[in-house]
PDB file of C-alpha atoms in Angstrom:
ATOM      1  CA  UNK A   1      62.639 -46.276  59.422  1.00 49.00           C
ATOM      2  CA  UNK A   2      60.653 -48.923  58.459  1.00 50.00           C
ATOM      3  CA  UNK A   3      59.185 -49.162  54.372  1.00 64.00           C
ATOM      4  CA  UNK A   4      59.148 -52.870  53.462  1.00 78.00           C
ATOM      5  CA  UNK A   5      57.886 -53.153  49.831  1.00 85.00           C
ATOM      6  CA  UNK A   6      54.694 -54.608  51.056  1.00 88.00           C
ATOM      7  CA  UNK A   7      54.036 -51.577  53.165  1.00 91.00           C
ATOM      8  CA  UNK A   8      54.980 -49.288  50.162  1.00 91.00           C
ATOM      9  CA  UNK A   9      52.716 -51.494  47.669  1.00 91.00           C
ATOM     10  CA  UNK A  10      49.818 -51.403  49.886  1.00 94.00           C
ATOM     11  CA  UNK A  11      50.224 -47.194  50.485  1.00 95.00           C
ATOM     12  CA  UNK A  12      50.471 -46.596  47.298  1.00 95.00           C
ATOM     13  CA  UNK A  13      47.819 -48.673  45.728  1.00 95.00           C
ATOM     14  CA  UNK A  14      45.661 -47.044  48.302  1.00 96.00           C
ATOM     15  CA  UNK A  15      47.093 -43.309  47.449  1.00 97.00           C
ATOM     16  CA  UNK A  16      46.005 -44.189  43.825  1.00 97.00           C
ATOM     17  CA  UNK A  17      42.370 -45.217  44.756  1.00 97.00           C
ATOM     18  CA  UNK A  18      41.965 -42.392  46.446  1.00 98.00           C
ATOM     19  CA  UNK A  19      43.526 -39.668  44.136  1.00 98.00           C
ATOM     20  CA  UNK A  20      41.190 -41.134  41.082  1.00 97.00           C
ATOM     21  CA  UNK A  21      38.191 -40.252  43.406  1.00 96.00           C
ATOM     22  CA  UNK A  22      39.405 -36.850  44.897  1.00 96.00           C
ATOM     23  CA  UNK A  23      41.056 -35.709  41.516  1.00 96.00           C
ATOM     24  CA  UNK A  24      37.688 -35.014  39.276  1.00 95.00           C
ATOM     25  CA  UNK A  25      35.627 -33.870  42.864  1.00 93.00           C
ATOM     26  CA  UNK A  26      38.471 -31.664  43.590  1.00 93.00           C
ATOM     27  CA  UNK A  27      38.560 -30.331  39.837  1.00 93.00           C
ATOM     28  CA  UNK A  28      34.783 -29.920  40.104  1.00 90.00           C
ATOM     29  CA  UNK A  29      35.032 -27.444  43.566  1.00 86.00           C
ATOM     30  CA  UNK A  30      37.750 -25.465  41.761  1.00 82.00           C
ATOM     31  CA  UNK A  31      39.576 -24.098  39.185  1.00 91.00           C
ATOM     32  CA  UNK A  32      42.936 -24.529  40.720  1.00 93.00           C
ATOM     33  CA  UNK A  33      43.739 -27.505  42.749  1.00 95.00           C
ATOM     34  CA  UNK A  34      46.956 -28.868  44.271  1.00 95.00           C
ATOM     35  CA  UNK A  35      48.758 -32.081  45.382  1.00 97.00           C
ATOM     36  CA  UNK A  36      51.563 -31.704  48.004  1.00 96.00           C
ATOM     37  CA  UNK A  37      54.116 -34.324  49.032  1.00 96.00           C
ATOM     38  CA  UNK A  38      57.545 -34.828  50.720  1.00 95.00           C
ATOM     39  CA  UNK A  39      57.119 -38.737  49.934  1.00 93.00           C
ATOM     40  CA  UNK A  40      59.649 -39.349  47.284  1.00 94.00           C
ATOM     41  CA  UNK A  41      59.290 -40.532  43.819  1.00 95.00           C
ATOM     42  CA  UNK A  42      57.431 -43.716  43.974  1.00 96.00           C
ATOM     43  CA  UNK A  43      54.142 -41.772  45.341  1.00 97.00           C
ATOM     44  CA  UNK A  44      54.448 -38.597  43.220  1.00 97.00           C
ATOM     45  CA  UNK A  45      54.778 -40.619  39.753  1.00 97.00           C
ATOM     46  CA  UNK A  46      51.902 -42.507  40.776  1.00 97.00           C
ATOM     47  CA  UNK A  47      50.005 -39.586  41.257  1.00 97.00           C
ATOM     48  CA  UNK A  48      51.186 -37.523  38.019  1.00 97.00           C
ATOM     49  CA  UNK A  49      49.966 -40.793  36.500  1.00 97.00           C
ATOM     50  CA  UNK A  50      46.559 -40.885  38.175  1.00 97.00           C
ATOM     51  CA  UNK A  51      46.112 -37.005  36.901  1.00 96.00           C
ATOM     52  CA  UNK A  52      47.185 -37.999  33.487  1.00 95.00           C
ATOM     53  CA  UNK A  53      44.077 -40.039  33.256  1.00 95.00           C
ATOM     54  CA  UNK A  54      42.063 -36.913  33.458  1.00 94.00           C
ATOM     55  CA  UNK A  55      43.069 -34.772  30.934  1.00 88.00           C
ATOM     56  CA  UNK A  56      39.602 -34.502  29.846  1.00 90.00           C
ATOM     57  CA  UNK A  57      38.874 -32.466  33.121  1.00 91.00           C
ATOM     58  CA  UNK A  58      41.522 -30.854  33.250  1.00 92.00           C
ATOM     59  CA  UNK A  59      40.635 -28.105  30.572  1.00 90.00           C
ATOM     60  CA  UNK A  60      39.868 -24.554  31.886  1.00 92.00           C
ATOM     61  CA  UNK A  61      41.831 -25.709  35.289  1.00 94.00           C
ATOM     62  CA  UNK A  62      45.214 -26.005  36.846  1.00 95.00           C
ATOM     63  CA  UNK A  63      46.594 -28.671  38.852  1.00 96.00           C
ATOM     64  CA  UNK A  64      49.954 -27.894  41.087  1.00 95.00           C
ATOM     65  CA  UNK A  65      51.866 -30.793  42.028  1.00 97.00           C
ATOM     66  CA  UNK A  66      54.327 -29.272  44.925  1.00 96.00           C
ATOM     67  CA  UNK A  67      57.182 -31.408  46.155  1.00 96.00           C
ATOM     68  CA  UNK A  68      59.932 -31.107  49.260  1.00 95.00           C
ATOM     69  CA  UNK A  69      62.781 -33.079  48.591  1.00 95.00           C
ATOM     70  CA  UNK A  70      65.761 -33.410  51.285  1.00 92.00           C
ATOM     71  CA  UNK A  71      68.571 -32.011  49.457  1.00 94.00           C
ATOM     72  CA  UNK A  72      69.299 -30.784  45.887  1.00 95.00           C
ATOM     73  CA  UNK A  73      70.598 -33.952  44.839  1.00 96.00           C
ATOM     74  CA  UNK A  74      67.508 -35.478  45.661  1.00 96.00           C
ATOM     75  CA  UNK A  75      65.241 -32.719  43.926  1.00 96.00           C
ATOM     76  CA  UNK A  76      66.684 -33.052  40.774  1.00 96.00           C
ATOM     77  CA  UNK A  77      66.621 -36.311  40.423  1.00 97.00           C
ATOM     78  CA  UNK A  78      62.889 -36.483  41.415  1.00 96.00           C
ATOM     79  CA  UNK A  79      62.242 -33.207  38.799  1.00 96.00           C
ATOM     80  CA  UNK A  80      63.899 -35.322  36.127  1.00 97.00           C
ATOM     81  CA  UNK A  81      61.814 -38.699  36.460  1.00 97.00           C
ATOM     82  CA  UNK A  82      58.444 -36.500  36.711  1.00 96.00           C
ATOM     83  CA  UNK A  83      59.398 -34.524  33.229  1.00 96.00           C
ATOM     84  CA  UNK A  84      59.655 -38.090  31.837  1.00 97.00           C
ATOM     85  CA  UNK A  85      56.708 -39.100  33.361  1.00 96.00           C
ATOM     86  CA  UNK A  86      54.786 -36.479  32.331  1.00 96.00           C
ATOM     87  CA  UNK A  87      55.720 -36.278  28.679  1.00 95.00           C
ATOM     88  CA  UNK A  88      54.376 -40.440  28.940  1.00 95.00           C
ATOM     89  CA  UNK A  89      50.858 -38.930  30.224  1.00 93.00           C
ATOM     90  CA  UNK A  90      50.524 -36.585  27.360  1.00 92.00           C
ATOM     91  CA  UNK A  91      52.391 -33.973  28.442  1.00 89.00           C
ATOM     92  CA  UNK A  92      49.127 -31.570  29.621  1.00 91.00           C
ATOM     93  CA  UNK A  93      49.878 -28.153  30.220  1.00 93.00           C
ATOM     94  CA  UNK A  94      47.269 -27.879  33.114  1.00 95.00           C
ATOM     95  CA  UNK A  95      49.305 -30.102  35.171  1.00 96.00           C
ATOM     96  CA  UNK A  96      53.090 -28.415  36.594  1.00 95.00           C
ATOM     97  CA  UNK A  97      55.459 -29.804  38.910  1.00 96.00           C
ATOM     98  CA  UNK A  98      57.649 -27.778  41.164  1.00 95.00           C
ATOM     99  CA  UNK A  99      60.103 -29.866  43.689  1.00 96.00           C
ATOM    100  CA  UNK A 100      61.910 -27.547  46.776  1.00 94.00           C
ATOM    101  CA  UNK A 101      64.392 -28.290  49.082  1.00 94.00           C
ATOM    102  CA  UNK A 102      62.578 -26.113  51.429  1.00 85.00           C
ATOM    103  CA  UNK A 103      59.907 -26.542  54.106  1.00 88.00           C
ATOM    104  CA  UNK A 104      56.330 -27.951  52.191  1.00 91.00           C
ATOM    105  CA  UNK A 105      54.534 -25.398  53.788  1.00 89.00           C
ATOM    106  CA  UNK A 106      56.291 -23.052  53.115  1.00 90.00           C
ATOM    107  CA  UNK A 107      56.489 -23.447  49.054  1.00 91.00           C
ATOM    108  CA  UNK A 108      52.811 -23.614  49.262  1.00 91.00           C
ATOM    109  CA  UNK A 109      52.013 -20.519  50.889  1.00 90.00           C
ATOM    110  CA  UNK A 110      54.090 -19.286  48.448  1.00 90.00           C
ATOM    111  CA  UNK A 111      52.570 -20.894  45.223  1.00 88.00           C
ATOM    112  CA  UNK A 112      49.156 -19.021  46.902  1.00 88.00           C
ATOM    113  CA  UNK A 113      47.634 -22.838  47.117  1.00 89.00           C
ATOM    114  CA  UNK A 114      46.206 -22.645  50.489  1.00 89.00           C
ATOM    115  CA  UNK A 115      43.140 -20.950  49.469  1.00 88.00           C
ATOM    116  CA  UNK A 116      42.761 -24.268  46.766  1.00 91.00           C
ATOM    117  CA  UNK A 117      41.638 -27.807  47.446  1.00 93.00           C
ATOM    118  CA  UNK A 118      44.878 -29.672  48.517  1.00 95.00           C
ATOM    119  CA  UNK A 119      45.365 -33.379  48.811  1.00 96.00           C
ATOM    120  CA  UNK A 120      48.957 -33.908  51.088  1.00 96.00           C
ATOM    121  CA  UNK A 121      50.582 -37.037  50.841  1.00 97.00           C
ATOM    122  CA  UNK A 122      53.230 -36.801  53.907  1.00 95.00           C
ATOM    123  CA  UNK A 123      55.752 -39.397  55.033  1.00 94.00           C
ATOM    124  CA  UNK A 124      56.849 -39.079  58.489  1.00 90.00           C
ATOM    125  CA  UNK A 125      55.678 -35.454  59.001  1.00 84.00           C
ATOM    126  CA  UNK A 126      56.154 -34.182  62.691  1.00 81.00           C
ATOM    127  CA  UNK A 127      54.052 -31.642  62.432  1.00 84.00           C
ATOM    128  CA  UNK A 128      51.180 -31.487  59.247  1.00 85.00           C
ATOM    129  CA  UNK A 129      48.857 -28.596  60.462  1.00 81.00           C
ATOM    130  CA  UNK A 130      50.726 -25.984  58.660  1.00 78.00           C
ATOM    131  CA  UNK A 131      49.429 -27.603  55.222  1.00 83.00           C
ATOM    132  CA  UNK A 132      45.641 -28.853  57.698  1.00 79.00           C
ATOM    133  CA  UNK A 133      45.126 -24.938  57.773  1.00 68.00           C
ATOM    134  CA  UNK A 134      44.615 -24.939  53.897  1.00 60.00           C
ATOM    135  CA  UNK A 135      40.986 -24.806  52.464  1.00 60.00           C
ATOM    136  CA  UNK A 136      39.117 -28.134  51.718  1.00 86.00           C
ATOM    137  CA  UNK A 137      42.790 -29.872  52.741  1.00 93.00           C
ATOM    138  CA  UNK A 138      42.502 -33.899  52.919  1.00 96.00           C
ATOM    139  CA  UNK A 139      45.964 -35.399  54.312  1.00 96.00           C
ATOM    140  CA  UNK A 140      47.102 -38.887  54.177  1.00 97.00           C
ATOM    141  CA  UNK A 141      49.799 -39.410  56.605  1.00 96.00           C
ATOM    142  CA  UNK A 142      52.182 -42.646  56.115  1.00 95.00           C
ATOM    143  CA  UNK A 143      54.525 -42.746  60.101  1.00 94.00           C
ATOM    144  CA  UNK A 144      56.518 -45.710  61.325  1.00 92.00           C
ATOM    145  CA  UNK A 145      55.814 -46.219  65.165  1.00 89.00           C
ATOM    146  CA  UNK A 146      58.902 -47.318  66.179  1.00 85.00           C
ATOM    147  CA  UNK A 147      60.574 -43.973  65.672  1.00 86.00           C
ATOM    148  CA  UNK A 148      57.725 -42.025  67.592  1.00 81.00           C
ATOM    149  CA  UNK A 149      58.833 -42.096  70.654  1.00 84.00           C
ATOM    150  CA  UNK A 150      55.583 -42.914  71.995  1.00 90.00           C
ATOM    151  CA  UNK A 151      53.498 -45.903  72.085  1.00 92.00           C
ATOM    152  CA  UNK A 152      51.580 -45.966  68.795  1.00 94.00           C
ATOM    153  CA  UNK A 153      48.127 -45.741  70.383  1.00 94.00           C
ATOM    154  CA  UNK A 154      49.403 -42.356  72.215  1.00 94.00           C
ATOM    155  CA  UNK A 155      50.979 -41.115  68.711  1.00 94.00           C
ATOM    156  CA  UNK A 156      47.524 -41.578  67.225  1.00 95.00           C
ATOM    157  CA  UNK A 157      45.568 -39.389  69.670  1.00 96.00           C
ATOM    158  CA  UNK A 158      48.096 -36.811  69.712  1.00 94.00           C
ATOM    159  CA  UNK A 159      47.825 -36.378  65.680  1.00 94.00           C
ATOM    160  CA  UNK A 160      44.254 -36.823  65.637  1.00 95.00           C
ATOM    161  CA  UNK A 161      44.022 -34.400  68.045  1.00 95.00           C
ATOM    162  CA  UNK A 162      45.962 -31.609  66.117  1.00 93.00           C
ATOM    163  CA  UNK A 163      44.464 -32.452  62.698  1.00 94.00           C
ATOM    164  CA  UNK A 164      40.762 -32.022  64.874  1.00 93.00           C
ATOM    165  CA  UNK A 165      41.804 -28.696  65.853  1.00 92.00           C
ATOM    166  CA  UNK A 166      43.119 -27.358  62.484  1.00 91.00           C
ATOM    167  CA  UNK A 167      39.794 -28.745  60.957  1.00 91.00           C
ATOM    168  CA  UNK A 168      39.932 -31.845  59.804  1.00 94.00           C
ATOM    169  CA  UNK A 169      37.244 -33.512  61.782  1.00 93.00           C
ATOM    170  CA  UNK A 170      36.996 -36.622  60.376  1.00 95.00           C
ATOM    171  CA  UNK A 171      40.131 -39.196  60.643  1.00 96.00           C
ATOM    172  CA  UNK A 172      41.206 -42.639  59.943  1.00 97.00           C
ATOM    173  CA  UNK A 173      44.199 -44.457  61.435  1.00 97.00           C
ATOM    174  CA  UNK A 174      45.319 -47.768  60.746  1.00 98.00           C
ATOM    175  CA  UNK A 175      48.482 -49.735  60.753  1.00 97.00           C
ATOM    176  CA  UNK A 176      50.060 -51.965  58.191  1.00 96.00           C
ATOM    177  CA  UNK A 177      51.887 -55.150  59.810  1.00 95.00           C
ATOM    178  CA  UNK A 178      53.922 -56.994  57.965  1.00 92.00           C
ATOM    179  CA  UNK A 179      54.943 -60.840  58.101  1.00 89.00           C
ATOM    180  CA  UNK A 180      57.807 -59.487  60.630  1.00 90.00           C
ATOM    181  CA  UNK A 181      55.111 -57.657  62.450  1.00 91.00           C
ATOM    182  CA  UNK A 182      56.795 -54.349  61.826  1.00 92.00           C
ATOM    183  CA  UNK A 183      54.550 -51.845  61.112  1.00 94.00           C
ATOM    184  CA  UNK A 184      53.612 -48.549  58.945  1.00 95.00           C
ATOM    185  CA  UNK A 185      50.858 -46.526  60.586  1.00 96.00           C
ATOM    186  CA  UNK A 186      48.503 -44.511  58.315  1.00 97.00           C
ATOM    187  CA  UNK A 187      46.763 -41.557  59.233  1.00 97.00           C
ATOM    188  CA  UNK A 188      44.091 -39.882  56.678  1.00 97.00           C
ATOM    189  CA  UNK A 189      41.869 -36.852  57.833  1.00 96.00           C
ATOM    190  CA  UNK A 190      39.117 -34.484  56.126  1.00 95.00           C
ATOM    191  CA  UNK A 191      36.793 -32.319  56.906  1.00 93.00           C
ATOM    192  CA  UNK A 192      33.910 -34.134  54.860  1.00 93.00           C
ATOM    193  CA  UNK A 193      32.737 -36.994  56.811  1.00 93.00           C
ATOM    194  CA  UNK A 194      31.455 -38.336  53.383  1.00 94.00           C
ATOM    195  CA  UNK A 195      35.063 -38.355  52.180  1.00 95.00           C
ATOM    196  CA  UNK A 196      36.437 -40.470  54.585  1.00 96.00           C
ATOM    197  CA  UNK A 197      33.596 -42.976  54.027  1.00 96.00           C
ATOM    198  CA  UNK A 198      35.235 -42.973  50.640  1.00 96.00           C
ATOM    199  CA  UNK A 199      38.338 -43.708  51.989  1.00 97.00           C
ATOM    200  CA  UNK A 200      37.900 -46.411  54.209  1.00 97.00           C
ATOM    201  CA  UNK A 201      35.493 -48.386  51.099  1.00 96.00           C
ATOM    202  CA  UNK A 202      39.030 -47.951  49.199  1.00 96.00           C
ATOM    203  CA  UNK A 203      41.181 -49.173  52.397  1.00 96.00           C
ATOM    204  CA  UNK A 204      39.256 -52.691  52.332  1.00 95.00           C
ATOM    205  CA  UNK A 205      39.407 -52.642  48.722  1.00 93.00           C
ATOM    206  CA  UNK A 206      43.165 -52.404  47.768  1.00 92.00           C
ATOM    207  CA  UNK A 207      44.087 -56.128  46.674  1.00 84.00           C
ATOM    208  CA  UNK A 208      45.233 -58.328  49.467  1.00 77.00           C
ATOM    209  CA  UNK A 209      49.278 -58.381  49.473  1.00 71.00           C
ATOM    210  CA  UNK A 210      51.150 -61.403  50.548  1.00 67.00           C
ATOM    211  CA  UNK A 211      52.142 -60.681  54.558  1.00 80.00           C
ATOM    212  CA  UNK A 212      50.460 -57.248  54.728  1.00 92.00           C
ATOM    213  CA  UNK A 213      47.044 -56.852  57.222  1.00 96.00           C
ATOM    214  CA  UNK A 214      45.529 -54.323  59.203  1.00 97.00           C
ATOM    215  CA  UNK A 215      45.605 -53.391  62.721  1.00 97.00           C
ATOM    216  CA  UNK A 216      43.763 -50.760  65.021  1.00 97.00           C
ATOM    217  CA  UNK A 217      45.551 -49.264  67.505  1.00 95.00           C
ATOM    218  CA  UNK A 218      42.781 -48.759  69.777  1.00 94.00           C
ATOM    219  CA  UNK A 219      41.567 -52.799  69.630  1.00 95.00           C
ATOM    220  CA  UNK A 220      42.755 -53.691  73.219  1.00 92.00           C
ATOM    221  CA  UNK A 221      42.857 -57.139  71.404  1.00 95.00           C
ATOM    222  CA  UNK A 222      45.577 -56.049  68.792  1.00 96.00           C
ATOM    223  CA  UNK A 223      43.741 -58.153  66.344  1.00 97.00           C
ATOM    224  CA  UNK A 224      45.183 -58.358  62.819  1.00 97.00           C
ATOM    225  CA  UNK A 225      42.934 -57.974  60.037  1.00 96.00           C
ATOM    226  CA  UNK A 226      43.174 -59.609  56.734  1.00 95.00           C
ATOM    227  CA  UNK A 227      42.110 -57.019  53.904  1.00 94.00           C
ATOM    228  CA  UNK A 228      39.139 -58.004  52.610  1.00 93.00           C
ATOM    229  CA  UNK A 229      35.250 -56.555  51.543  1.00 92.00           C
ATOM    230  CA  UNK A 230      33.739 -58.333  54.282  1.00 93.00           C
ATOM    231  CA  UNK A 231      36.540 -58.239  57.264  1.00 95.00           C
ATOM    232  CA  UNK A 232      36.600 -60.072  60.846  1.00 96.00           C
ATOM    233  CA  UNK A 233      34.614 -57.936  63.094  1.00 97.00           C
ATOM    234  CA  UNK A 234      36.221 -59.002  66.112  1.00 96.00           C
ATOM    235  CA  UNK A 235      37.710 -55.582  67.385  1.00 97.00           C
ATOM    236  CA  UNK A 236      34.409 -54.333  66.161  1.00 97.00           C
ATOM    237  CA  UNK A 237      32.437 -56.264  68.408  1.00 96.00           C
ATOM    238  CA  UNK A 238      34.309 -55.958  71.628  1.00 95.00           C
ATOM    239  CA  UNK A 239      34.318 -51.995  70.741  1.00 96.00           C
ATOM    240  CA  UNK A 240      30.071 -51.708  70.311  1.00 96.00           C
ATOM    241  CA  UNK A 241      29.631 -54.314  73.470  1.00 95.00           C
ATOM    242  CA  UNK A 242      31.509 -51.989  75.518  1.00 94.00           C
ATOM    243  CA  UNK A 243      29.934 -49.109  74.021  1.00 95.00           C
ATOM    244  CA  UNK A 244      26.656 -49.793  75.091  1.00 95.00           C
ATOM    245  CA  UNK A 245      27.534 -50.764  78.308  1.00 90.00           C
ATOM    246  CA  UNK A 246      26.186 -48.604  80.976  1.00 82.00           C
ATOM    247  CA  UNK A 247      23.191 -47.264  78.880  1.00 86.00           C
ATOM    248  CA  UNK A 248      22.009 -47.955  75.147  1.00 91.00           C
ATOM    249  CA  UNK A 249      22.716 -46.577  71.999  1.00 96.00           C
ATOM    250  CA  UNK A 250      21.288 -46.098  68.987  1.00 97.00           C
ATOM    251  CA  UNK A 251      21.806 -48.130  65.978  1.00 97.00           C
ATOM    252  CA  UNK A 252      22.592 -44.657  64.068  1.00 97.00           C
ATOM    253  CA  UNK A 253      25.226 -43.637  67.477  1.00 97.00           C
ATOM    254  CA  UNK A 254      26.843 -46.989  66.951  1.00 98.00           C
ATOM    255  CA  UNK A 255      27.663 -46.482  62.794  1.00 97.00           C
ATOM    256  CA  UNK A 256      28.426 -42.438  63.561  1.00 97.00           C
ATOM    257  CA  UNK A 257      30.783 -44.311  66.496  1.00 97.00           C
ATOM    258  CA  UNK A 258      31.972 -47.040  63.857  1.00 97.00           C
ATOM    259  CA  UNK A 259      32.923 -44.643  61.210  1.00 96.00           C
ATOM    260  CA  UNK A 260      34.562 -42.122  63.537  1.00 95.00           C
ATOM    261  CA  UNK A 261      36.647 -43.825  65.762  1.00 96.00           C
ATOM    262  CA  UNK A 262      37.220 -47.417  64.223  1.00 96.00           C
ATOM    263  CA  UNK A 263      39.339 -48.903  61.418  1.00 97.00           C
ATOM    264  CA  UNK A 264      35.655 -49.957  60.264  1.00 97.00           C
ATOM    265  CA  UNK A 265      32.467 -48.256  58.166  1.00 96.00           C
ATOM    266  CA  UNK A 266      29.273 -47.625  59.420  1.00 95.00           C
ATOM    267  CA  UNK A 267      27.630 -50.929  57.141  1.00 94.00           C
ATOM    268  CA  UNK A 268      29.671 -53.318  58.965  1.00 96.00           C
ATOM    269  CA  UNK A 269      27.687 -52.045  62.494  1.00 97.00           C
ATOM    270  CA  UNK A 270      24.445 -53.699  60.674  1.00 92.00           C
ATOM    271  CA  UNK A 271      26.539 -56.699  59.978  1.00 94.00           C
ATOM    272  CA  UNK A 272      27.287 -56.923  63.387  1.00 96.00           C
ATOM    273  CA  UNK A 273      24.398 -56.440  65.022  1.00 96.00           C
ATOM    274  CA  UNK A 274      22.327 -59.150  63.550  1.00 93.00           C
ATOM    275  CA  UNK A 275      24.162 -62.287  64.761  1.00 94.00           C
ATOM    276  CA  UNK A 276      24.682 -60.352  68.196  1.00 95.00           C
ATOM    277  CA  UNK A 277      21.223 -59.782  68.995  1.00 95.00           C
ATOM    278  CA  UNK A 278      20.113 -63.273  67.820  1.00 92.00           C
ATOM    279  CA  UNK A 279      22.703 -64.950  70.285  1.00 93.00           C
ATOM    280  CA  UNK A 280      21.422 -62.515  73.123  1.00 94.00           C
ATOM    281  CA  UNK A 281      24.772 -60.694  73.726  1.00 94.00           C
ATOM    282  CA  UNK A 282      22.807 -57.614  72.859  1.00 96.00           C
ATOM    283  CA  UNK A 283      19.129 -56.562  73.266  1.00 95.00           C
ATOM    284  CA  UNK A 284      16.892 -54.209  71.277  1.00 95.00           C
ATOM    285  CA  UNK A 285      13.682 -51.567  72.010  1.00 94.00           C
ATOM    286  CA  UNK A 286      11.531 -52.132  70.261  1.00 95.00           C
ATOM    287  CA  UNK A 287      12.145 -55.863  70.076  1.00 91.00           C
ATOM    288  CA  UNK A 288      10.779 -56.619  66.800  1.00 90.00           C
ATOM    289  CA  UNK A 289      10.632 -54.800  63.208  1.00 90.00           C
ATOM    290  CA  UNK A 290      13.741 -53.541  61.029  1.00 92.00           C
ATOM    291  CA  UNK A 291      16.586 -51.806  62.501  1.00 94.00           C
ATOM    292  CA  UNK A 292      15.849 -48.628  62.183  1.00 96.00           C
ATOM    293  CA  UNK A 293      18.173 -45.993  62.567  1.00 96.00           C
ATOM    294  CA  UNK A 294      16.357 -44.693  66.502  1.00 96.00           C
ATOM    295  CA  UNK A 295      16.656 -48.244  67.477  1.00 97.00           C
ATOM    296  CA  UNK A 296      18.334 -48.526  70.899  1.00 97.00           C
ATOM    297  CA  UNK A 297      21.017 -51.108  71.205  1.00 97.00           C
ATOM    298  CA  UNK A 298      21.373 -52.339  75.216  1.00 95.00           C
ATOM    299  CA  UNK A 299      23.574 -55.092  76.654  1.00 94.00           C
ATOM    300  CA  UNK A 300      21.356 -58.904  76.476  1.00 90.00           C
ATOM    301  CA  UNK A 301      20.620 -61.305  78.681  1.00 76.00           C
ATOM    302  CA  UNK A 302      24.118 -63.346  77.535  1.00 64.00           C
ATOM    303  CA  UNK A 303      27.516 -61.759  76.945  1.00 53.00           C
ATOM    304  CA  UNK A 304      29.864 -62.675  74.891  1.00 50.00           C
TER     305      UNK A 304
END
């Protein structure tokens, strides 16, 4: 199982971004809301620390934090460190913990949270559509590769594929490789498409971490990708040349393509395009004006 401390720093800084954007939206859609984790203690104090912050919210409201810990041992000792915790946050009454031994799914159905919004923070889950089937549901998945079984591009597809079918329709995947190139793959799916815009703007946001980039598993390159605001758009580029191959696209296919199936958002298409269709790897109709959003993108007279 593979957790260096750079792959749990980056995960968890970008588990914290996240939460302090989903937390008030979330509060906002309903009166009860819930987190749900089976990650340990270092990502469920974070996140009873994040909800802390918004005690001003949290009036009128509850907020369920439910846990699934392997053994009793184990449960206990994360229950104790989260009543300390959350006596350091101000102790709000809105916010309750409850940690199981059981299955995750399970304690939810029973806590009558899948009707709520749930955000699901699951390490190595086999299978996460039991907790996908809940209303508004956003998942961030955190897998290590190397115990799959299956190449990491095939373990992608397969839990995109499931999380598609149980509803959430718009994914993210992305590995974290290390200065040993060992790798932590990260999976996050919704059913808002605007949410996982969010996401990804937090993904190339987290601060850069000594021996920690990004990698796509569907770049045929394998490129690895500082994290950064403005990133290489390498994989990018070989992705949009091939995509237009055959027949063109439109500028607004190519950022719906870009912030579907890529590591990347649908600016960094614009950011692309302009140096491509100045060297003439790429053509456009019509040929001058702005880049509109109909503006079809066809292979140029030079590829690169």
């Amino acid at each position: 199982m593979v957790r260096s401390d750079q792959h749990r720093a980056v995960t968890r800084e970008l588990l914290v971004r996240y939460l302090d954007a989903w937390t008030p939206a979330a509060l906002h859609s309903g009166r009860r809301v819930t987190y749900a984790s089976n990650g340990g203690t270092d990502p469920a104090v974070a996140a009873l620390r994040v909800f802390g912050e918004f005690a001003d919210r949290l009036a009128g409201h509850q907020l369920a934090m439910v846990l699934a810990e392997p053994d009793e041992d184990t449960a206990a000792a994360l229950d104790a460190r989260l009543r300390v915790v959350h006596r350091e946050v101000g102790g709000p009454a809105e916010v309750t913990v409850r940690v199981t031994t059981g299955e995750l799914g399970g304690a939810l159905r029973a806590q009558k949270a899948m009707s709520t919004p749930i955000f699901g923070y699951l390490e190595d889950a086999a299978d996460p559509v039991p907790i996908a089937g809940g209303k508004h549901t956003e998942l961030l998945l955190a897998l290590d590769p190397a115990d799959a079984g299956e190449p990491t591009r095939a373990l992608v597809e397969r839990y995109r594929t499931a999380l598609h079918r149980a509803g959430l329709t718009a994914a993210l995947h992305v590995e974290l490789v290390d200065h040993s190139g060992q790798s932590r793959l990260l999976i996050f799916a919704t059913g808002v498409a605007k949410h996982l815009e969010k996401f990804k703007d937090e993904l190339w946001a987290v601060d850069e971490y000594a021996g920690i980039r990004y990698r796509d598993p569907r770049d045929d390159g394998q490129t690895l990708l500082d994290i950064s605001l403005a990133p290489d758009l390498a994989p990018l580029r070989r992705a949009i040349l091939h995509r237009v191959t055959g027949r063109g696209r439109t500028v607004a296919e190519l950022r719906q393509y870009a912030q579907a199936e890529t590591v990347y958002r649908a600016g960094d298409v614009t950011r692309l395009l302009t140096p491509l269709l100045g060297s003439g790897a790429l053509s456009r109709e019509p040929e001058r004006g702005r880049l509109a959003p109909d503006t079809v993108i066809a292979p140029g007279r030079s590829r690169e």
